Tab-separated table of C-alpha atoms in Angstrom:
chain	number	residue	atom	x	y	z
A	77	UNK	CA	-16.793	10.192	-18.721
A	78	UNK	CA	-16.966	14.204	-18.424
A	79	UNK	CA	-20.314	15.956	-18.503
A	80	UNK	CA	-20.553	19.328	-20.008
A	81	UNK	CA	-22.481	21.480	-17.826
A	82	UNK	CA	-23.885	25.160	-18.458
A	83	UNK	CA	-22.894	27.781	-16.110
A	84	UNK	CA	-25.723	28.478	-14.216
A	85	UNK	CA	-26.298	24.474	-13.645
A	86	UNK	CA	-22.387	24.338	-12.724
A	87	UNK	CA	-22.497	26.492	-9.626
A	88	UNK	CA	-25.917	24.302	-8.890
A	89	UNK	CA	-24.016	21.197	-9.141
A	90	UNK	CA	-21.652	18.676	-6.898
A	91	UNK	CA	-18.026	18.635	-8.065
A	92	UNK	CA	-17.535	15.480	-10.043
A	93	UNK	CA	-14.683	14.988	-7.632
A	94	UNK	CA	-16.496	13.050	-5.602
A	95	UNK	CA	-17.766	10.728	-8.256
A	96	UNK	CA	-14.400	9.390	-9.726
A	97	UNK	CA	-12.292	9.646	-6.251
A	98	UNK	CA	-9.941	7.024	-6.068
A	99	UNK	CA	-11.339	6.015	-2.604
A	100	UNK	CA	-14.824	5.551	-4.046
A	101	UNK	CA	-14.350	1.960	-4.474
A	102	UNK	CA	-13.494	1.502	-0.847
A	103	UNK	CA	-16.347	3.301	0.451
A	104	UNK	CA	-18.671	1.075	-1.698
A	105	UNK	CA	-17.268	-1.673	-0.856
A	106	UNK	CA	-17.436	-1.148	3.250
A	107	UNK	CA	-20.723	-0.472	2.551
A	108	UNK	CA	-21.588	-3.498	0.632
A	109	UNK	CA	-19.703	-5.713	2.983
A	110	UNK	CA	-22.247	-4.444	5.741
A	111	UNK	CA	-25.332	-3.927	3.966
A	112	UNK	CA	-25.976	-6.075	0.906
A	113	UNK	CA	-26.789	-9.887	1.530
A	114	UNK	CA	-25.403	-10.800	-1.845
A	115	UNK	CA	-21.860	-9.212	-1.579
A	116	UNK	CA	-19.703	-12.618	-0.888
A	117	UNK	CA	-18.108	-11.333	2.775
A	118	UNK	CA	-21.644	-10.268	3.535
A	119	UNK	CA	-21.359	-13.053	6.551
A	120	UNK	CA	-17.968	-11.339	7.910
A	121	UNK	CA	-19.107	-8.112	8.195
A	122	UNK	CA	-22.422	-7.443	7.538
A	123	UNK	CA	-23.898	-10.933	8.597
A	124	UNK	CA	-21.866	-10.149	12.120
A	125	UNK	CA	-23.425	-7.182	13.157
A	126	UNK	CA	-20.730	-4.837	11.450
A	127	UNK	CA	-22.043	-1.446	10.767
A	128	UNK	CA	-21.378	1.612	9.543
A	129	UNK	CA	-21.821	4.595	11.464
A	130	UNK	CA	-24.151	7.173	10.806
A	131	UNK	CA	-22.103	9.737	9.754
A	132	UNK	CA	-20.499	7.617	6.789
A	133	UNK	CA	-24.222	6.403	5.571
A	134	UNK	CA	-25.658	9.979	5.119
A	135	UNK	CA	-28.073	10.267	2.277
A	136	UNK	CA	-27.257	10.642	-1.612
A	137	UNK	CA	-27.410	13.740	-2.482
A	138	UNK	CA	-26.921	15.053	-6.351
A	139	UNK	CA	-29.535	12.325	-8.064
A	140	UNK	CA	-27.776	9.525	-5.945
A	141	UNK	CA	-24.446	10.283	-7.887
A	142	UNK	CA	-22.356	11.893	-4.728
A	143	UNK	CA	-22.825	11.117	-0.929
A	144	UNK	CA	-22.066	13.120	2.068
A	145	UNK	CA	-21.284	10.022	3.990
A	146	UNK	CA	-18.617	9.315	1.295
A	147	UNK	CA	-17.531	13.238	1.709
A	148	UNK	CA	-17.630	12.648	5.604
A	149	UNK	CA	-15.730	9.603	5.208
A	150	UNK	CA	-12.761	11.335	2.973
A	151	UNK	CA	-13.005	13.933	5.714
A	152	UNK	CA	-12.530	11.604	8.463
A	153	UNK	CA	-9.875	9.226	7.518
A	154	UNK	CA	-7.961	11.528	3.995
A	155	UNK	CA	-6.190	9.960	1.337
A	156	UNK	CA	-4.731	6.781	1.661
A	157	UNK	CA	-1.105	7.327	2.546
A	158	UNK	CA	-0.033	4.852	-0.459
A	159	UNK	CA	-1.058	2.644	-3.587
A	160	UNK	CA	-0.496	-0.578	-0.840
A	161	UNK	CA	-2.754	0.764	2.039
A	162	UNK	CA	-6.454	-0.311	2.573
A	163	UNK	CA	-9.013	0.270	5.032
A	164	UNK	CA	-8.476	-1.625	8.573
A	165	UNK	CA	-11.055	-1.696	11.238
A	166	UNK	CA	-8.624	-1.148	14.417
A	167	UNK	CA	-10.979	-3.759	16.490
A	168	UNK	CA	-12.297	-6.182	14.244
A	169	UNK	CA	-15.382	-6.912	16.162
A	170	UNK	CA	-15.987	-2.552	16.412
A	171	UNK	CA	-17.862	-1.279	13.638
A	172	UNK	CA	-16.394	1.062	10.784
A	173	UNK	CA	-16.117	4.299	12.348
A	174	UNK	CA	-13.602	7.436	12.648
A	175	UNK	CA	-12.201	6.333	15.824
A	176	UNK	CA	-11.357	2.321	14.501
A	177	UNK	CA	-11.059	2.790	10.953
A	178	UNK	CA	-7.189	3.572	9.841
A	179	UNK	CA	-4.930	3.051	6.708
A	180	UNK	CA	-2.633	-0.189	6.585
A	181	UNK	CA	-0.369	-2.213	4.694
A	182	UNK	CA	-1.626	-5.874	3.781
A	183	UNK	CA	1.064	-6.977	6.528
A	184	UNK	CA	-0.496	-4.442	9.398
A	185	UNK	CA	-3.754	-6.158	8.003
A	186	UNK	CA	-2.417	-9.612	7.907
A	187	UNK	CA	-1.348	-8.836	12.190
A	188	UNK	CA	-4.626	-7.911	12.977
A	189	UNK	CA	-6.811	-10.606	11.428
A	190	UNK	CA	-8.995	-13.031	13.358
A	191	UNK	CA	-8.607	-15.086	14.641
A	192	UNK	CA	-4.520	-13.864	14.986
A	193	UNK	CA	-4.971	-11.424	17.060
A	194	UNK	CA	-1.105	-10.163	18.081
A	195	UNK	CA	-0.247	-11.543	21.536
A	196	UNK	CA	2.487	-11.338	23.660
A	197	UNK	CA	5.118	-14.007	23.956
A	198	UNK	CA	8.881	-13.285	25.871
A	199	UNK	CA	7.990	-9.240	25.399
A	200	UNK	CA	7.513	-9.753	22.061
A	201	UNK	CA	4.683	-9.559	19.531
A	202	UNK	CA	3.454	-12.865	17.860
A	203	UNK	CA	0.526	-14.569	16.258
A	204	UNK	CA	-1.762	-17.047	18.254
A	205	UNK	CA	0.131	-19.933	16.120
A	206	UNK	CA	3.629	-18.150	17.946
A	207	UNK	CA	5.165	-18.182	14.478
A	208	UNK	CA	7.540	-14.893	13.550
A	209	UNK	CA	8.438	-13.655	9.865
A	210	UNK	CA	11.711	-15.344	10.800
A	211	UNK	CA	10.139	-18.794	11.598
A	212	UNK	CA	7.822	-18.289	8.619
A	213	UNK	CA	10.922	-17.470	6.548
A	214	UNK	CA	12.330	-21.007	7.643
A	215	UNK	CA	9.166	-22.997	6.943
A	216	UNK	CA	8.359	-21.164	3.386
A	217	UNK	CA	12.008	-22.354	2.120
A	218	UNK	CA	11.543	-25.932	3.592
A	219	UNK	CA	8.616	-26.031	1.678
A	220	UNK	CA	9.990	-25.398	-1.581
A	221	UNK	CA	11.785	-28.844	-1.362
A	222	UNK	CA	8.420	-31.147	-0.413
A	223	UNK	CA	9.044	-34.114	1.336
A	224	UNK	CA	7.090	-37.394	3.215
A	225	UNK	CA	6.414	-36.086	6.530
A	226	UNK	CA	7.653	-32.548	6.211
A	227	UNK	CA	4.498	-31.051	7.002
A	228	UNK	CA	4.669	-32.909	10.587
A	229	UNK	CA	8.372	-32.532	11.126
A	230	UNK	CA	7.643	-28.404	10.634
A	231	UNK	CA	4.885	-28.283	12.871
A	232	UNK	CA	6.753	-30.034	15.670
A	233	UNK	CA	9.856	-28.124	15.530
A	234	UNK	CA	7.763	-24.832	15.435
A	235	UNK	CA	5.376	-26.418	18.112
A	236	UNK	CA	2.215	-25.068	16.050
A	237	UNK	CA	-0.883	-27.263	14.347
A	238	UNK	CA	0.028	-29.193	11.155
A	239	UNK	CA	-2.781	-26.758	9.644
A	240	UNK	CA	-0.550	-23.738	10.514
A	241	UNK	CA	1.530	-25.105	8.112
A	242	UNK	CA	-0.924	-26.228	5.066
A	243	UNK	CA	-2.542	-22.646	5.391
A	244	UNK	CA	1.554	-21.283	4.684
A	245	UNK	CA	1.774	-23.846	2.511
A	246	UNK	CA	-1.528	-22.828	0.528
A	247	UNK	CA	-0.924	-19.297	0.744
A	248	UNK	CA	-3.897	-19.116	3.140
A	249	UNK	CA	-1.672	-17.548	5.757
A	250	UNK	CA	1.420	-15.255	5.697
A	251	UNK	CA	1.249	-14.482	2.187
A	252	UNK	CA	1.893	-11.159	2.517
A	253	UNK	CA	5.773	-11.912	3.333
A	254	UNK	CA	7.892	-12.948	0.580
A	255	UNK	CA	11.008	-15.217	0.673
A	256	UNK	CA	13.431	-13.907	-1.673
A	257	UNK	CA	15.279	-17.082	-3.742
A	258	UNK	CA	18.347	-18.131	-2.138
A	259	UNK	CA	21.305	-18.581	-4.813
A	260	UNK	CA	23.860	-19.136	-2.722
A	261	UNK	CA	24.122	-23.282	-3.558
């Protein structure tokens, strides 16, 4: 929707930028997460103690249509460097600010969730359920071909919960990585 404006009321005005930016729908939605009881991750965010800081809350300016938090925030963190990046807080118990706020992929995301934090395990980087893509991989194609008892046989060899392997199972965990179809029978 484009609004017609005269020329004296144009200079007067906010740029409608700021209205239809293709980040507005992440900066409402950080906010919402934080600050509205009735947004559905309201308890992971704002029901935790998350925040936003001050300089990304500023007041509405232009008849509530434009914000110079949301102008602060574009000016802290710029445009998303792709269509498949989102907003990550860096520590997910640190509140959304300049300093732990960044761009990342769903799989950067994925790494960083709680209660996965990335630990270290023979120099290398691993979930808290020591599972790599590679292991993941394994069980993802094993579970194509369901069997009695497969669930329990995968979590032994893998030496992680049975759950681990219901929430890969469910898509609940690791469904950012895909498993290409193997044609080679």
């Amino acid at each position: 929707m484009c609004y017609s404006l005269s020329p004296l009321n144009r200079e007067m005005a906010q740029p409608r930028l700021w209205v239809d930016h293709p980040l507005q729908d992440t900066y409402r939605s950080m906010i919402s997460r934080c600050y509205h009881k009735g947004n559905q991750s309201f308890h992971k965010y704002g029901g935790r103690g998350i925040t936003v800081c001050e300089r990304w809350r500023k007041s509405r300016l232009n008849g509530g249509k434009t914000s110079e938090g949301f102008k602060n925030f574009i000016e802290d963190m710029g445009p998303k460097p792709g269509a498949n990046y989102s907003l990550e807080r860096i520590d997910n118990n640190g509140n959304y600010t300049p300093e732990n706020c960044k761009w990342a992929t769903r799989k950067e995301q994925a790494l960083n969730r709680n209660p996965y934090k990335n630990t270290e395990l023979r120099g290398e980087k691993h979930h808290q359920n020591k599972l790599t893509e590679e292991n993941v991989i394994e069980i993802k194609k094993a579970l194509r071909n369901p069997r009695r008892g497969l669930v329990t046989e995968l979590a032994k060899k893998f030496g992680v919960d049975r759950r681990n392997i219901y929430a890969i199972k469910k898509g609940e965990s690791w469904n950012w990585l895909d498993v290409p179809e193997d044609h080679s029978t």
